[in-house]
CSV table of C-alpha atoms and ligand atoms in Angstrom, one decimal:
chain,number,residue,atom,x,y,z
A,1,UNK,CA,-5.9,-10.0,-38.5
A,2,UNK,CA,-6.0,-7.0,-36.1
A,3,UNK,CA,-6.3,-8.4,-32.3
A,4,UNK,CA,-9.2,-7.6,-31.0
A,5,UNK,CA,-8.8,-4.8,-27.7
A,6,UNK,CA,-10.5,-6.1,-24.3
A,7,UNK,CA,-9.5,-4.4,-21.0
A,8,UNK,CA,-9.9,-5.5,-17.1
A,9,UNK,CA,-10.2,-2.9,-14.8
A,10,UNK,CA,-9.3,-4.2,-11.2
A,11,UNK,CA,-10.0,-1.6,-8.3
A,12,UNK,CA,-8.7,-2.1,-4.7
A,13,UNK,CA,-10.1,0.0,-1.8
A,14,UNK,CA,-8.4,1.8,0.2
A,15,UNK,CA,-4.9,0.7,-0.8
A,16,UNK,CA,-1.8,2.3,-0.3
A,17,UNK,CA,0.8,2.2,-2.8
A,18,UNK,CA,3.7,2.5,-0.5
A,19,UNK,CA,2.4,-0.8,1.2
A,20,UNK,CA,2.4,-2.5,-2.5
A,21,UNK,CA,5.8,-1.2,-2.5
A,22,UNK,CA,7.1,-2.5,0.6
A,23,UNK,CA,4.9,-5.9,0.5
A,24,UNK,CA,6.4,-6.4,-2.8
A,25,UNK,CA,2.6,-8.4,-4.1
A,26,UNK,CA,4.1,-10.5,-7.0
A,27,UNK,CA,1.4,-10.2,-9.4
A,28,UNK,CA,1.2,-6.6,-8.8
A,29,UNK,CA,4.7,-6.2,-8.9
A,30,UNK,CA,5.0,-8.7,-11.9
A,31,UNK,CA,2.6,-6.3,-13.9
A,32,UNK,CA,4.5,-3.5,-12.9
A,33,UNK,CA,7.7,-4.9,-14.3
A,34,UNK,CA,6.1,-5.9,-17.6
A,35,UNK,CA,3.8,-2.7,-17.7
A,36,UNK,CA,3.7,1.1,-16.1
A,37,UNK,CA,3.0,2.8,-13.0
A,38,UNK,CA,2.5,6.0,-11.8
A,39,UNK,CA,0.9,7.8,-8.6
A,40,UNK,CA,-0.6,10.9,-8.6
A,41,UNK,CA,-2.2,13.2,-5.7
A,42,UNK,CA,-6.4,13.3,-5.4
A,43,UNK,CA,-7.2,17.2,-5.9
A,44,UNK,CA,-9.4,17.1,-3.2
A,45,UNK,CA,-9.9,16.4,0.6
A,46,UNK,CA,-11.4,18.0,3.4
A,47,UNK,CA,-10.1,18.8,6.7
A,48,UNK,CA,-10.6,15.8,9.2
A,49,UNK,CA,-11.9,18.1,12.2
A,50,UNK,CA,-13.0,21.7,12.2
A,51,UNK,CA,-10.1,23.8,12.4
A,52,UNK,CA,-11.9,26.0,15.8
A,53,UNK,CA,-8.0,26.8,16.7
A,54,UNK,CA,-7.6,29.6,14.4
A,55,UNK,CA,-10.8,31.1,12.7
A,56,UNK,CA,-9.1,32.9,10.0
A,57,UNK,CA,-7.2,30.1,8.2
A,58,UNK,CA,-8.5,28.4,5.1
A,59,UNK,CA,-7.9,24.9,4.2
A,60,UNK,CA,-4.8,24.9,1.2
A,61,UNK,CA,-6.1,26.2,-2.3
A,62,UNK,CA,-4.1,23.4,-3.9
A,63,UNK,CA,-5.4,20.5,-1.8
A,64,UNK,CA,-9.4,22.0,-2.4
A,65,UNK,CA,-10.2,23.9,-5.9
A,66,UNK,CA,-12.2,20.7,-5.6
A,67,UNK,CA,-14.1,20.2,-2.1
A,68,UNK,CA,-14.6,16.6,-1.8
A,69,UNK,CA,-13.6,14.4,1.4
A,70,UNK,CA,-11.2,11.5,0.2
A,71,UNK,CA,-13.7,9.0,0.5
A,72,UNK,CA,-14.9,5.9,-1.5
A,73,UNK,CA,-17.7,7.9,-3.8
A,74,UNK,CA,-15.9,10.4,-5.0
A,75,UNK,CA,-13.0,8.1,-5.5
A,76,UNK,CA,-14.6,5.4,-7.8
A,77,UNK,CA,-16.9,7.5,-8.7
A,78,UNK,CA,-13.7,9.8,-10.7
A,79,UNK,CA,-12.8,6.2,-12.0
A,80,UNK,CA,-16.0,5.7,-13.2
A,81,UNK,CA,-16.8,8.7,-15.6
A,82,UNK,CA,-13.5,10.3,-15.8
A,83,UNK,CA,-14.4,13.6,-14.3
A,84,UNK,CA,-13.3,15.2,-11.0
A,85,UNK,CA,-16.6,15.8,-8.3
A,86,UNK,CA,-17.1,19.1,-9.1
A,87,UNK,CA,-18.6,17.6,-12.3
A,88,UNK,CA,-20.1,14.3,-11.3
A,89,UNK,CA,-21.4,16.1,-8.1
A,90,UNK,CA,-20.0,12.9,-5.3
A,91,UNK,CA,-18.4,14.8,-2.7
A,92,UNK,CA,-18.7,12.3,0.1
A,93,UNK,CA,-20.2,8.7,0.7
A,94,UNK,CA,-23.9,9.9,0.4
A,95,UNK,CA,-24.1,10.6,-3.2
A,96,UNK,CA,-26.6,13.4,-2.4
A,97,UNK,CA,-25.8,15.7,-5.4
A,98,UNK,CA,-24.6,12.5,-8.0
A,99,UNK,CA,-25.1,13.6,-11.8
A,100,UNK,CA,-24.2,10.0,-13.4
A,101,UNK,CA,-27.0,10.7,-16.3
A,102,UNK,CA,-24.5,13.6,-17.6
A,103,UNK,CA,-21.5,11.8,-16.7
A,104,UNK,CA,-21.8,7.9,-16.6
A,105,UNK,CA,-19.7,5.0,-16.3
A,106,UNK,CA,-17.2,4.2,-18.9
A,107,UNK,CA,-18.8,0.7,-19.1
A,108,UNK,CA,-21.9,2.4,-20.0
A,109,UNK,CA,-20.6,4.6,-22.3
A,110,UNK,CA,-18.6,2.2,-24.2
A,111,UNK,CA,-22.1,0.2,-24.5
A,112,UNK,CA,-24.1,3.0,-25.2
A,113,UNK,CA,-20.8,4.2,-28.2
A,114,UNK,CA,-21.0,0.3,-29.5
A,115,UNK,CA,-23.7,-1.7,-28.2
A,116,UNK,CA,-22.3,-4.7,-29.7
A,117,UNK,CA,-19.5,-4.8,-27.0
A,118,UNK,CA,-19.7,-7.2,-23.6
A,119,UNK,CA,-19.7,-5.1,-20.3
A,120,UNK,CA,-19.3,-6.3,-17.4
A,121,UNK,CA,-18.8,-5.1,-14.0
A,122,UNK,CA,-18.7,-6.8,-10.4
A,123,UNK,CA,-18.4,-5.3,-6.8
A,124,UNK,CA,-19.3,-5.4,-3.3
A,125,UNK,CA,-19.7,-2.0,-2.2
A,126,UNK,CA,-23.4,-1.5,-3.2
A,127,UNK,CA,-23.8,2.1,-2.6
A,128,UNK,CA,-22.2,1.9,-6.5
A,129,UNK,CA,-25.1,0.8,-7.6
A,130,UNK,CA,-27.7,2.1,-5.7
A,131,UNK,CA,-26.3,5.5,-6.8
A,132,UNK,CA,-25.8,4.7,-10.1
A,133,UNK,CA,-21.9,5.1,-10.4
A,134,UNK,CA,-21.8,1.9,-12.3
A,135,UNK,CA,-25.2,2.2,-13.8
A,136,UNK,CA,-27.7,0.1,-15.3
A,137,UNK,CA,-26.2,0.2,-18.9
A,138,UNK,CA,-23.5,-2.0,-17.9
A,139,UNK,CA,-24.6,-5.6,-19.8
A,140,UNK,CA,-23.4,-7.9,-17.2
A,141,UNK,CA,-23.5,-6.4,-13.1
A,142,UNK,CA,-23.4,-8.3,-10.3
A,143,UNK,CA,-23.6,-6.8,-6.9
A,144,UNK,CA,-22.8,-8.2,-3.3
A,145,UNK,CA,-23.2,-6.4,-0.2
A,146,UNK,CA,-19.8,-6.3,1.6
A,147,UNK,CA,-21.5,-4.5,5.2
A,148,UNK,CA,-24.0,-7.7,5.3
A,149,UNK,CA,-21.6,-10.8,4.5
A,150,UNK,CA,-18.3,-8.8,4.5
A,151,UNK,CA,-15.9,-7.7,2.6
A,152,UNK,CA,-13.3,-10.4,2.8
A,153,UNK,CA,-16.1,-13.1,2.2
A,154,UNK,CA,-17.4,-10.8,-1.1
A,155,UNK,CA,-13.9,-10.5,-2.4
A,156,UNK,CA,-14.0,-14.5,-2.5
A,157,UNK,CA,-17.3,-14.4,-4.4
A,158,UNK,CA,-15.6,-12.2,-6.6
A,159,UNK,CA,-12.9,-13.8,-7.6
A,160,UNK,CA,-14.5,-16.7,-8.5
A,161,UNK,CA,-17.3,-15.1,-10.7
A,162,UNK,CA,-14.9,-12.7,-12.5
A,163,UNK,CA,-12.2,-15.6,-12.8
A,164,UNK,CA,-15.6,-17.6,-14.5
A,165,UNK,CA,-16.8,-15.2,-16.4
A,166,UNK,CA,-13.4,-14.1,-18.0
A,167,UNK,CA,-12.7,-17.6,-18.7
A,168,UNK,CA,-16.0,-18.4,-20.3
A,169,UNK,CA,-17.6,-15.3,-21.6
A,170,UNK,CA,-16.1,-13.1,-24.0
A,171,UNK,CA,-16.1,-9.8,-22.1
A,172,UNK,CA,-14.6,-6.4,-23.8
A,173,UNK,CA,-14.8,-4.3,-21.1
A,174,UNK,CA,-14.6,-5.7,-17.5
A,175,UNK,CA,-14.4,-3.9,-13.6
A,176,UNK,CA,-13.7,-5.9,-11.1
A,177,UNK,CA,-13.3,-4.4,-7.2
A,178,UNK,CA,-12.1,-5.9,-4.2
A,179,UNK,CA,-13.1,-4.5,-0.8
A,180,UNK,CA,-11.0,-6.1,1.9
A,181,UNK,CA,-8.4,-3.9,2.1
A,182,UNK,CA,-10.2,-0.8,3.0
A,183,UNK,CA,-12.0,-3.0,5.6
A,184,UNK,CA,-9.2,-4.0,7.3
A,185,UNK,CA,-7.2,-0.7,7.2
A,186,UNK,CA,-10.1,1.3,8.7
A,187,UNK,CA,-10.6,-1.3,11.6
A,188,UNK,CA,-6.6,-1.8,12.5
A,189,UNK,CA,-4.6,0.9,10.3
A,190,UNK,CA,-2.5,0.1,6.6
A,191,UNK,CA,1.0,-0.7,8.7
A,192,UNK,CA,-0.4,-4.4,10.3
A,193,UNK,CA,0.0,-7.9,8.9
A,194,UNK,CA,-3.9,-8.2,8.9
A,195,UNK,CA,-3.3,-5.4,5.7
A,196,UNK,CA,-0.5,-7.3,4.4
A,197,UNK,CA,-2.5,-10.3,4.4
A,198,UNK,CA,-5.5,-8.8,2.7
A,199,UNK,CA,-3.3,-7.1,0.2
A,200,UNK,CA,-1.6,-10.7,-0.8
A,201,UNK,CA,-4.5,-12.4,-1.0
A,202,UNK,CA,-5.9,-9.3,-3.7
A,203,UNK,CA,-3.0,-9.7,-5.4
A,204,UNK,CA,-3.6,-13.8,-5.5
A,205,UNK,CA,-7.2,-12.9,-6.9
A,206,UNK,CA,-5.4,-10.8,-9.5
A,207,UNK,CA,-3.5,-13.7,-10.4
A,208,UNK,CA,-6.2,-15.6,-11.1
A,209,UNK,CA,-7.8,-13.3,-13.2
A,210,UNK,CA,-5.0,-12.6,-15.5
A,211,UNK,CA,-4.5,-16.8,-15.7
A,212,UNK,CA,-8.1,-16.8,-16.8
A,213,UNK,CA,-7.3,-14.3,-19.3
A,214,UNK,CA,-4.2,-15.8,-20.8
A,215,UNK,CA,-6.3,-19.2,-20.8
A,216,UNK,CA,-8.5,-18.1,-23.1
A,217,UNK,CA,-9.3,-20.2,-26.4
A,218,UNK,CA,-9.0,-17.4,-27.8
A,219,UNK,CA,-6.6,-15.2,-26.3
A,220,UNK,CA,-4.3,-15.0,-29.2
A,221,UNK,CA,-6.6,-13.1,-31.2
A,222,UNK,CA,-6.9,-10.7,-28.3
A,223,UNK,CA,-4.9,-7.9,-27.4
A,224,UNK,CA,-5.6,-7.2,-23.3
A,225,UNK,CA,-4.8,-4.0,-21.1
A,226,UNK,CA,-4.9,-4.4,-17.5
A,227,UNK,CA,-5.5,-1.5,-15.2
A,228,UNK,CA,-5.0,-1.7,-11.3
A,229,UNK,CA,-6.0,1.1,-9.3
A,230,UNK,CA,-7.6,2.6,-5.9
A,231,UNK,CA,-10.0,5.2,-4.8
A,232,UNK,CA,-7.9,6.6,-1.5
A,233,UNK,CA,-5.3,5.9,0.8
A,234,UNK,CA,-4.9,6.1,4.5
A,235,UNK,CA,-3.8,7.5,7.6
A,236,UNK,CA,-1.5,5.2,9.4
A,237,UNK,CA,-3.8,4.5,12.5
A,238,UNK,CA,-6.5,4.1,9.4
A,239,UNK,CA,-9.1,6.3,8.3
A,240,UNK,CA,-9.1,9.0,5.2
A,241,UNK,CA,-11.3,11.7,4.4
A,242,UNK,CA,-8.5,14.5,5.2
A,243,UNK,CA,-6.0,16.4,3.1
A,244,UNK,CA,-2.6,14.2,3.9
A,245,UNK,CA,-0.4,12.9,1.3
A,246,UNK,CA,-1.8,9.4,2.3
A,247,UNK,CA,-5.2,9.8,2.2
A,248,UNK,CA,-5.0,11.9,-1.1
A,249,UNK,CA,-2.2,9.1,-3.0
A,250,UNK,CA,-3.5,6.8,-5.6
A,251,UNK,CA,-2.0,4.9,-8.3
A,252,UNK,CA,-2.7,3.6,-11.7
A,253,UNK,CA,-0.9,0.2,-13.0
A,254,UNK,CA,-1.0,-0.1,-16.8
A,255,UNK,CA,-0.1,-3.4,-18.2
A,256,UNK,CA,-0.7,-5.0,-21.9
A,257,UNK,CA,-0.1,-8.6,-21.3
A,258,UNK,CA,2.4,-9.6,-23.1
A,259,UNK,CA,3.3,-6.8,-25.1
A,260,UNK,CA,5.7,-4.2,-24.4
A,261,UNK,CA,3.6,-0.6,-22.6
A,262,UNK,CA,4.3,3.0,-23.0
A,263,UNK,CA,5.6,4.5,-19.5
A,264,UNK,CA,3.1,6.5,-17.4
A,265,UNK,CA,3.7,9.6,-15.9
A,266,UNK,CA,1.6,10.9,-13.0
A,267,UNK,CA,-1.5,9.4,-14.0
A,268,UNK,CA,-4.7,10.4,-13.1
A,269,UNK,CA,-8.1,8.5,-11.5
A,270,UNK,CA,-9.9,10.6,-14.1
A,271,UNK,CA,-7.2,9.4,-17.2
A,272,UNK,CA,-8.8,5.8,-16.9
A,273,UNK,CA,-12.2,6.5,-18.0
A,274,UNK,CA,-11.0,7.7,-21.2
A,275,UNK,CA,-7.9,5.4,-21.4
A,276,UNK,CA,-10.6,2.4,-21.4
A,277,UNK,CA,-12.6,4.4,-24.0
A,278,UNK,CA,-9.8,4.5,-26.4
A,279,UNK,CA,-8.7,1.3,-26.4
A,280,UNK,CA,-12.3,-0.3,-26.9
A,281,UNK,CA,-12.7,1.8,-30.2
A,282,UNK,CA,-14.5,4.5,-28.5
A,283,UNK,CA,-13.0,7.9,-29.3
A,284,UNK,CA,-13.5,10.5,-26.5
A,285,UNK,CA,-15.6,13.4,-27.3
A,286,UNK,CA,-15.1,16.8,-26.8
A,287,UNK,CA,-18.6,17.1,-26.0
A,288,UNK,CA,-18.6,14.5,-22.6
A,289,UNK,CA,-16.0,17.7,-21.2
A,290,UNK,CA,-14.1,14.5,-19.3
A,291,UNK,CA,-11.2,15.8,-17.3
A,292,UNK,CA,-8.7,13.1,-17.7
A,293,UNK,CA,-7.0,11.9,-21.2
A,294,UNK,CA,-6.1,8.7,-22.6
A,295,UNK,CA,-2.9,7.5,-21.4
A,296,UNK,CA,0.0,6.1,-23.5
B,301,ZN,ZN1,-12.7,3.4,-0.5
């Protein structure tokens, strides 16, 4: 009997994939191993401060055929639909120009495609909601408000409901975020223990979700691909926004547990979309004019 395809989506703000690298996180690192990586440059991000000093200069063509500040809404918001912001119109954190009812949420899309499928989608930054970035059409959403009870305490709350629900529910499609680590790296900077800390104990969440997904009753009838991913880096004394290497690096982490993956090269925020689409059963269409493309 064919397996049937399911796929968890686990976003982390704000992390830096050098500090995976040098933390050495052994759930990330285990998926790694067994799966694919790759890191790629944001094509966007806006100069930090006016630049007053010389009036003639423009900001790099390369770094801004997009204009878009390297912030959390355009970031997930690029995860979300699989299109860059000049399409799905988030340029900064206030979602004033957001188009999600021409490009929505690959949760929604793969509901809308086959509405038999299970959706589900969990986070604590609420502004995702509110704007619509993971929309309505998702089947099971649950949102917590990281800037009232904080992030840290959210990304508990989380845990244990997406650990439940993958466990006990029969999910096809699932998005999971954790918070904590952006938190942390805007108030002290990526480089301290605090970050280490908050990236061990993601990484210990992660574990738990992938344990609830190989205990499954019926797990071997399934065939599961995990994706781990962020929205932005940082500046070392913390922050991002801005054009630098760290602000605009993010990486995707493709893993099919317990099955052999196809390498990634250089993939894309805006290859997960339709990557998740694909392996659901939902071809992409030409029509949706998504930016990125299915990877492996
Ligand atoms: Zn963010």
């Amino acid at each position: 009997m064919t397996p049937v395809p399911k796929v968890l989506v686990v976003g982390m703000d704000g992390l830096r994939f050098d500090r995976v690298m040098a933390v050495q996180p052994p759930v990330l690192i285990g998926l790694m191993a067994a799966g694919a990586h790759g890191t790629s440059l944001l094509p966007y991000g806006e100069a930090a401060a006016p630049r007053t000093e010389s009036p003639g200069e423009v900001v790099p063509a390369d770094r801004s055929g997009i204009l878009a500040r390297t912030d959390s809404g355009p970031g997930w918001s690029s995860i979300a639909t699989g299109v860059w912001p000049d399409k799905h119109g988030v340029v900064d954190n206030s979602f004033a120009a957001a188009n999600f009812t021409k490009f929505p949420d690959f949760l929604t899309r793969a509901k809308a495609a086959r509405p038999e499928l299970s959706t589900f989608a969990i986070f604590s930054w609420a502004a995702l909601a509110e704007h619509g970035a993971f929309g309505e059409g998702i089947g099971t959403r649950i949102v917590f408000d990281g800037y009232a009870d904080t992030f840290a305490a959210c990304d508990v709350r989380i845990a244990d409901a997406a650990e439940r629900h993958l466990a006990e529910r029969d999910p096809d499609l699932a998005f999971v975020y954790f918070g904590d680590t952006d938190e942390v790296a805007h108030d002290l900077g990526p480089l301290c223990r605090e970050y280490t800390a908050a990236l061990l104990l993601q990484d210990a969440f992660l574990g738990r979700l992938l344990a609830a997904v190989r205990g499954r009753a019926t797990y071997a009838g399934e065939r599961w691909t995990v994706i781990v991913t962020t929205d932005h880096g940082h500046v070392d004394e913390g922050g991002h926004g801005g054009v630098s290497d760290e602000e605009r690096t993010t990486f995707v982490i493709l893993a099919e547990l317990d099955r052999p993956t196809a390498p990634l090269l250089s993939p894309r925020l805006v290859d997960i979309a339709p990557t998740v689409l694909a392996r659901v059963g939902v071809p992409v269409d030409p029509a949706w004019n998504l930016d990125g493309h299915p990877l492996s």
